[in-house]
Amino acid sequence: MEEPPSGQPVGVYGGTFDPVHWGHLLAAEHACEALGLARVVFLPARHSPFKPDRPPLSAQHRLAMLRLSLYGNDRFELDTRELDREGPSFTIDSLQDLSRAHPDWDMHLLLGADAIEGFDRWKEPEQIVRLARLCVFARGGHPPPDLRQLAPLTGSLPGGRQPRVVAIPQIEISSSDIRQRVRTGRSIRYLVHPAVQAYIAQHRLYADQ
Ligand code: ATP
Ligand code: MG
């Protein structure tokens, strides 16, 4: 039996956002529309457990760039709980906090296709899929999302809670490419918000990473 949808549909969008770029923003906007989300909560990670080699830029700079990018969109919000917490950031901890703080939210976890590869190695993935519906974007430069790989985790969920693919315009933008472009003196115009481009230049970010 399918559970009736309950609560206010809210997107939760985790990432390192180092830096946030148009790919993130475009995906969030289209998810809002496709899923009828009342809001999208951007949840920057202090340190991803899957990116141990390179510590991200300071929380302060990543947050500043997110603020500049989200400004003016009433449905986009910033949640700093992972930045405020010591240690690596685990999505399940944040989802548990959020569901306690907002029992009226019907949470949708927004993920790019690359992020579901190895999702079974995340902390407590079987709890994650119970707390939030997985909504997966195709991502330029990556194979299309294959939800079958999630079946062992999600097979027993009711139909309305099954992971789904969200169609978005495909643009091949990544933070890694942006960092590399800055390092090698190439343009990042039209890849990030103009205010982020100015912020990176002003603070000389990514010049030597
Ligand atoms: P990096 O290259 O440093 O890994 P990134 O561009 O992948 O950076 P992340 O902060 O790692 O950005 O990604 C956060 C989330 O946004 C992930 O779920 C990722 O799949 C998704 N995402 C990032 N870029 C895009 C894009 N261009 N289109 C769709 N989803 C994206
Ligand atoms: Mg990434």
Tab-separated table of C-alpha atoms and ligand atoms in Angstrom:
chain	number	residue	atom	x	y	z
A	1	MET	CA	0.000	0.000	0.000
A	2	GLU	CA	1.253	3.401	-0.906
A	3	GLU	CA	1.546	5.959	1.855
A	4	PRO	CA	-0.309	9.190	1.139
A	5	PRO	CA	2.098	12.098	0.644
A	6	SER	CA	2.309	14.101	3.824
A	7	GLY	CA	3.832	17.389	4.820
A	8	GLN	CA	5.395	20.222	2.946
A	9	PRO	CA	7.718	19.014	0.141
A	10	VAL	CA	11.211	20.316	0.845
A	11	GLY	CA	14.441	19.650	-1.068
A	12	VAL	CA	17.658	19.032	0.844
A	13	TYR	CA	20.706	19.641	-1.311
A	14	GLY	CA	24.024	18.607	0.205
A	15	GLY	CA	27.448	19.203	-1.280
A	16	THR	CA	30.833	20.734	-0.773
A	17	PHE	CA	29.951	23.747	-2.938
A	18	ASP	CA	33.627	24.569	-3.426
A	19	PRO	CA	32.543	26.769	-5.144
A	20	VAL	CA	28.799	26.733	-5.826
A	21	HIS	CA	28.164	27.034	-9.591
A	22	TRP	CA	25.306	27.428	-12.044
A	23	GLY	CA	24.993	23.628	-12.365
A	24	HIS	CA	23.961	23.404	-8.698
A	25	LEU	CA	21.548	26.315	-8.951
A	26	LEU	CA	19.954	25.210	-12.193
A	27	ALA	CA	19.451	21.688	-10.847
A	28	ALA	CA	17.839	23.018	-7.657
A	29	GLU	CA	15.525	25.326	-9.583
A	30	HIS	CA	14.353	22.539	-11.877
A	31	ALA	CA	13.886	20.176	-8.947
A	32	CYS	CA	11.687	22.786	-7.271
A	33	GLU	CA	9.515	22.937	-10.332
A	34	ALA	CA	9.408	19.221	-11.146
A	35	LEU	CA	8.775	18.093	-7.575
A	36	GLY	CA	6.618	21.027	-6.454
A	37	LEU	CA	9.061	21.841	-3.658
A	38	ALA	CA	8.176	24.677	-1.320
A	39	ARG	CA	11.888	25.288	-0.745
A	40	VAL	CA	15.360	23.889	-1.248
A	41	VAL	CA	17.709	23.826	1.707
A	42	PHE	CA	21.362	23.987	0.645
A	43	LEU	CA	23.438	22.035	3.123
A	44	PRO	CA	27.169	22.672	2.687
A	45	ALA	CA	29.368	19.919	4.147
A	46	ARG	CA	32.217	20.782	6.462
A	47	HIS	CA	34.250	17.956	5.000
A	48	SER	CA	32.958	15.171	2.807
A	49	PRO	CA	33.974	11.692	4.037
A	50	PHE	CA	34.518	10.863	0.345
A	51	LYS	CA	36.934	13.700	-0.379
A	52	PRO	CA	39.709	12.996	2.120
A	53	ASP	CA	42.600	14.127	-0.094
A	54	ARG	CA	41.867	17.760	-0.439
A	55	PRO	CA	40.379	19.766	2.431
A	56	PRO	CA	37.796	22.198	1.073
A	57	LEU	CA	38.123	25.936	1.182
A	58	SER	CA	37.186	27.470	4.534
A	59	ALA	CA	33.536	27.364	5.544
A	60	GLN	CA	33.509	31.152	5.650
A	61	HIS	CA	34.391	31.557	1.957
A	62	ARG	CA	32.124	28.750	0.738
A	63	LEU	CA	29.252	30.186	2.740
A	64	ALA	CA	29.854	33.696	1.428
A	65	MET	CA	29.701	32.410	-2.154
A	66	LEU	CA	26.522	30.445	-1.433
A	67	ARG	CA	24.907	33.549	0.083
A	68	LEU	CA	25.788	35.612	-2.987
A	69	SER	CA	24.379	32.900	-5.272
A	70	LEU	CA	21.145	32.218	-3.403
A	71	TYR	CA	20.314	35.879	-2.858
A	72	GLY	CA	16.999	36.867	-4.371
A	73	ASN	CA	15.515	33.376	-4.640
A	74	ASP	CA	12.891	33.112	-1.897
A	75	ARG	CA	12.733	29.335	-2.180
A	76	PHE	CA	16.458	28.787	-1.664
A	77	GLU	CA	17.780	28.602	1.893
A	78	LEU	CA	21.100	27.933	3.534
A	79	ASP	CA	21.566	25.572	6.447
A	80	THR	CA	24.944	25.686	8.191
A	81	ARG	CA	24.551	22.804	10.630
A	82	GLU	CA	27.237	20.643	8.964
A	83	LEU	CA	29.709	23.515	8.978
A	84	ASP	CA	29.026	24.092	12.669
A	85	ARG	CA	29.554	20.411	13.547
A	86	GLU	CA	33.074	19.006	14.132
A	87	GLY	CA	34.372	16.188	11.964
A	88	PRO	CA	33.246	14.807	8.606
A	89	SER	CA	29.680	15.558	7.561
A	90	PHE	CA	27.257	12.661	7.396
A	91	THR	CA	23.966	13.262	5.606
A	92	ILE	CA	22.046	10.967	7.938
A	93	ASP	CA	22.954	13.113	10.968
A	94	SER	CA	21.622	16.220	9.237
A	95	LEU	CA	18.448	14.523	8.008
A	96	GLN	CA	17.727	13.260	11.513
A	97	ASP	CA	18.218	16.761	12.943
A	98	LEU	CA	16.039	18.288	10.251
A	99	SER	CA	13.234	15.773	10.655
A	100	ARG	CA	13.178	16.408	14.409
A	101	ALA	CA	13.201	20.172	13.930
A	102	HIS	CA	10.625	20.101	11.104
A	103	PRO	CA	8.309	17.111	11.497
A	104	ASP	CA	6.008	18.738	8.934
A	105	TRP	CA	8.610	18.482	6.138
A	106	ASP	CA	8.359	15.831	3.444
A	107	MET	CA	12.080	15.691	2.666
A	108	HIS	CA	13.525	15.064	-0.799
A	109	LEU	CA	17.269	14.503	-0.960
A	110	LEU	CA	18.622	16.039	-4.175
A	111	LEU	CA	21.651	14.288	-5.671
A	112	GLY	CA	23.571	14.330	-8.922
A	113	ALA	CA	23.937	11.024	-10.778
A	114	ASP	CA	27.587	10.772	-9.679
A	115	ALA	CA	26.545	10.944	-6.034
A	116	ILE	CA	24.469	7.758	-6.147
A	117	GLU	CA	27.490	5.744	-7.240
A	118	GLY	CA	28.588	4.147	-3.993
A	119	PHE	CA	25.568	5.441	-2.095
A	120	ASP	CA	25.529	2.136	-0.201
A	121	ARG	CA	28.833	3.204	1.412
A	122	TRP	CA	27.266	6.304	2.961
A	123	LYS	CA	26.575	6.167	6.694
A	124	GLU	CA	23.231	4.391	7.350
A	125	PRO	CA	21.911	4.571	3.784
A	126	GLU	CA	18.847	2.504	4.715
A	127	GLN	CA	17.861	5.223	7.191
A	128	ILE	CA	18.528	7.992	4.691
A	129	VAL	CA	16.075	6.543	2.165
A	130	ARG	CA	13.422	6.281	4.858
A	131	LEU	CA	13.803	9.877	5.983
A	132	ALA	CA	14.019	11.451	2.532
A	133	ARG	CA	13.004	10.511	-0.972
A	134	LEU	CA	16.040	10.362	-3.253
A	135	CYS	CA	15.700	12.588	-6.304
A	136	VAL	CA	18.528	12.176	-8.769
A	137	PHE	CA	19.593	14.509	-11.585
A	138	ALA	CA	21.384	13.415	-14.687
A	139	ARG	CA	24.701	15.209	-14.825
A	140	GLY	CA	26.574	16.295	-17.930
A	141	GLY	CA	29.739	14.250	-18.390
A	142	HIS	CA	28.420	11.314	-16.312
A	143	PRO	CA	26.406	8.250	-17.332
A	144	PRO	CA	22.631	8.707	-16.832
A	145	PRO	CA	21.402	7.805	-13.344
A	146	ASP	CA	20.685	4.107	-12.936
A	147	LEU	CA	18.268	3.733	-10.036
A	148	ARG	CA	18.500	-0.084	-10.188
A	149	GLN	CA	21.709	0.078	-8.182
A	150	LEU	CA	19.653	1.486	-5.284
A	151	ALA	CA	17.124	-1.362	-5.372
A	152	PRO	CA	18.684	-3.403	-2.521
A	153	LEU	CA	18.175	-0.379	-0.271
A	154	THR	CA	14.908	0.953	-1.577
A	155	GLY	CA	13.090	-2.148	-2.850
A	156	SER	CA	10.805	-2.408	0.160
A	157	LEU	CA	9.807	1.275	0.213
A	158	PRO	CA	6.273	2.217	-0.840
A	159	GLY	CA	5.858	3.492	-4.417
A	160	GLY	CA	5.589	7.126	-3.372
A	161	ARG	CA	8.934	6.915	-1.574
A	162	GLN	CA	10.878	5.235	-4.366
A	163	PRO	CA	13.863	7.157	-5.762
A	164	ARG	CA	13.131	9.112	-8.900
A	165	VAL	CA	15.026	10.842	-11.647
A	166	VAL	CA	14.514	14.572	-12.121
A	167	ALA	CA	15.081	15.894	-15.638
A	168	ILE	CA	17.219	19.020	-15.798
A	169	PRO	CA	19.058	20.790	-18.619
A	170	GLN	CA	22.460	19.149	-18.900
A	171	ILE	CA	25.414	21.399	-18.421
A	172	GLU	CA	28.825	19.986	-17.808
A	173	ILE	CA	30.004	22.210	-14.962
A	174	SER	CA	31.878	21.026	-11.895
A	175	SER	CA	33.585	22.762	-9.000
A	176	SER	CA	36.782	20.786	-9.759
A	177	ASP	CA	36.870	22.195	-13.267
A	178	ILE	CA	36.239	25.716	-11.944
A	179	ARG	CA	39.093	25.394	-9.426
A	180	GLN	CA	41.404	24.138	-12.123
A	181	ARG	CA	40.394	26.956	-14.457
A	182	VAL	CA	41.172	29.568	-11.821
A	183	ARG	CA	44.498	27.931	-11.070
A	184	THR	CA	45.499	27.995	-14.702
A	185	GLY	CA	44.204	31.507	-15.356
A	186	ARG	CA	41.258	30.516	-17.547
A	187	SER	CA	37.782	32.056	-17.567
A	188	ILE	CA	35.013	31.052	-15.158
A	189	ARG	CA	32.591	33.597	-16.550
A	190	TYR	CA	29.129	32.055	-17.121
A	191	LEU	CA	30.068	29.050	-14.963
A	192	VAL	CA	29.381	30.790	-11.647
A	193	HIS	CA	27.262	33.723	-10.506
A	194	PRO	CA	29.036	36.994	-11.450
A	195	ALA	CA	29.200	37.934	-7.753
A	196	VAL	CA	31.005	34.640	-7.063
A	197	GLN	CA	33.412	35.286	-9.908
A	198	ALA	CA	34.206	38.693	-8.367
A	199	TYR	CA	34.511	37.184	-4.873
A	200	ILE	CA	37.003	34.550	-6.073
A	201	ALA	CA	39.099	37.216	-7.775
A	202	GLN	CA	38.944	39.605	-4.819
A	203	HIS	CA	40.053	36.972	-2.298
A	204	ARG	CA	42.444	35.268	-4.706
A	205	LEU	CA	40.799	31.914	-4.046
A	206	TYR	CA	41.882	28.660	-5.723
A	207	ALA	CA	44.990	30.294	-7.146
A	208	ASP	CA	47.288	27.605	-5.753
A	209	GLN	CA	45.031	24.582	-5.202
B	1	ATP	P1	33.585	18.635	-7.190
B	1	ATP	O1	34.021	18.651	-8.632
B	1	ATP	O2	34.504	19.354	-6.264
B	1	ATP	O3	33.181	17.274	-6.684
B	1	ATP	P2	30.822	19.284	-7.823
B	1	ATP	O4	30.648	20.202	-8.978
B	1	ATP	O5	30.619	17.824	-8.046
B	1	ATP	O6	32.254	19.549	-7.164
B	1	ATP	P3	29.616	19.035	-5.277
B	1	ATP	O7	29.604	20.073	-4.224
B	1	ATP	O8	30.522	17.862	-5.142
B	1	ATP	O9	29.902	19.803	-6.662
B	1	ATP	O10	28.160	18.505	-5.592
B	1	ATP	C1	27.046	18.643	-4.777
B	1	ATP	C2	25.871	17.951	-5.440
B	1	ATP	O11	25.537	18.632	-6.648
B	1	ATP	C3	26.156	16.499	-5.846
B	1	ATP	O12	24.979	15.745	-5.608
B	1	ATP	C4	26.455	16.620	-7.325
B	1	ATP	O13	26.160	15.428	-8.018
B	1	ATP	C5	25.509	17.732	-7.744
B	1	ATP	N1	25.961	18.464	-8.925
B	1	ATP	C6	27.110	19.154	-9.041
B	1	ATP	N2	27.222	19.705	-10.262
B	1	ATP	C7	26.113	19.360	-10.953
B	1	ATP	C8	25.647	19.607	-12.290
B	1	ATP	N3	26.361	20.318	-13.161
B	1	ATP	N4	24.442	19.083	-12.645
B	1	ATP	C9	23.744	18.340	-11.757
B	1	ATP	N5	24.116	18.052	-10.487
B	1	ATP	C10	25.296	18.562	-10.082
B	2	MG	MG	31.234	16.421	-6.653
